[in-house]
XYZ file of C-alpha atoms in Angstrom:
96
model
C 0.032 -0.048 0.037
C 2.823 2.445 0.804
C 4.512 1.629 -2.538
C 1.308 2.688 -4.291
C 1.168 5.856 -2.391
C 4.722 6.801 -3.234
C 4.024 6.131 -6.899
C 1.014 8.219 -6.922
C 2.859 11.113 -5.187
C 5.791 10.915 -7.589
C 3.550 10.667 -10.824
C 1.708 13.757 -9.549
C 4.820 15.776 -8.852
C 6.371 14.903 -12.118
C 3.275 15.915 -14.022
C 2.883 19.170 -11.944
C 6.452 20.201 -12.038
C 8.374 19.457 -15.026
C 6.085 20.604 -17.958
C 6.370 24.225 -16.546
C 10.178 24.051 -16.741
C 10.115 22.579 -20.346
C 7.714 25.457 -21.379
C 10.122 28.295 -19.922
C 11.155 30.747 -22.452
C 14.953 31.138 -22.676
C 16.558 34.339 -21.844
C 18.061 36.441 -24.671
C 21.648 37.119 -24.813
C 21.446 40.764 -24.979
C 18.591 41.946 -22.458
C 17.182 45.459 -22.652
C 18.579 47.860 -20.019
C 16.868 47.956 -16.652
C 15.757 51.405 -17.133
C 13.744 50.764 -20.425
C 12.065 47.723 -18.866
C 10.907 49.313 -15.559
C 10.064 52.884 -16.484
C 8.176 53.343 -19.485
C 8.156 56.790 -21.179
C 5.327 59.257 -20.380
C 3.796 61.331 -23.147
C 3.851 65.150 -22.550
C 0.029 65.266 -23.203
C -0.662 63.353 -20.041
C 1.416 65.794 -17.917
C -0.422 68.835 -19.266
C -3.865 67.247 -18.705
C -3.030 66.392 -15.056
C -3.808 69.807 -13.731
C -7.413 69.442 -15.304
C -7.798 65.872 -13.892
C -6.773 67.253 -10.344
C -9.437 69.709 -10.376
C -12.029 67.405 -11.736
C -11.217 64.893 -8.997
C -11.409 67.629 -6.336
C -14.767 68.625 -7.397
C -16.054 65.032 -7.371
C -14.593 64.453 -3.933
C -16.398 67.542 -2.573
C -19.770 66.207 -4.001
C -19.456 62.869 -2.643
C -19.018 63.483 1.173
C -21.070 60.458 2.288
C -18.458 58.123 0.613
C -16.114 58.707 3.465
C -18.172 56.566 5.640
C -18.453 53.604 3.192
C -17.988 50.140 4.545
C -17.212 47.199 2.057
C -19.300 44.294 1.567
C -18.804 40.773 2.805
C -15.805 38.535 2.851
C -15.139 36.397 -0.047
C -12.653 33.567 -0.201
C -11.119 32.869 -3.665
C -9.308 29.473 -4.263
C -7.007 29.217 -7.171
C -6.092 26.061 -9.158
C -3.004 25.568 -7.154
C -5.034 25.185 -3.869
C -7.399 22.937 -5.679
C -4.607 20.637 -6.844
C -3.137 20.415 -3.448
C -6.471 19.425 -2.003
C -6.833 16.707 -4.506
C -3.371 15.254 -3.902
C -4.123 15.214 -0.266
C -7.336 13.370 -0.679
C -5.783 11.002 -2.919
C -3.067 10.241 -0.511
C -5.504 9.903 2.434
C -8.066 7.690 0.424
C -5.627 5.317 -1.140
C-alpha cells in the first residue's frame, strides 16, 4: 500500500512540476537595459492634462462626502487552481 502511495505522489509531482520547466522561455543574450524595462516613457500630453484631472477629482470628492463612511461588503474567499490541486493530492493520499 505504501508503494502505491509513493508512486501516486511521484507521478503527480512529475506531471505538476516538469512541464512548466520545459515551457519556460529562454533568456536572450542581450537583454534590454533595466531603465527601459521598468520605467516606460510618459507622453507630454498626459502631464499637461493632469492639472485638469486634479481639479475634476477635487470637485467630485467635494460632491461625494457620504463616501467617506463607506463600509465594504462581505468577505469572499477565492481558491485558485494550485490550492485545488493540493487538496486533490491530499485527498488521494488519504483515500488510497
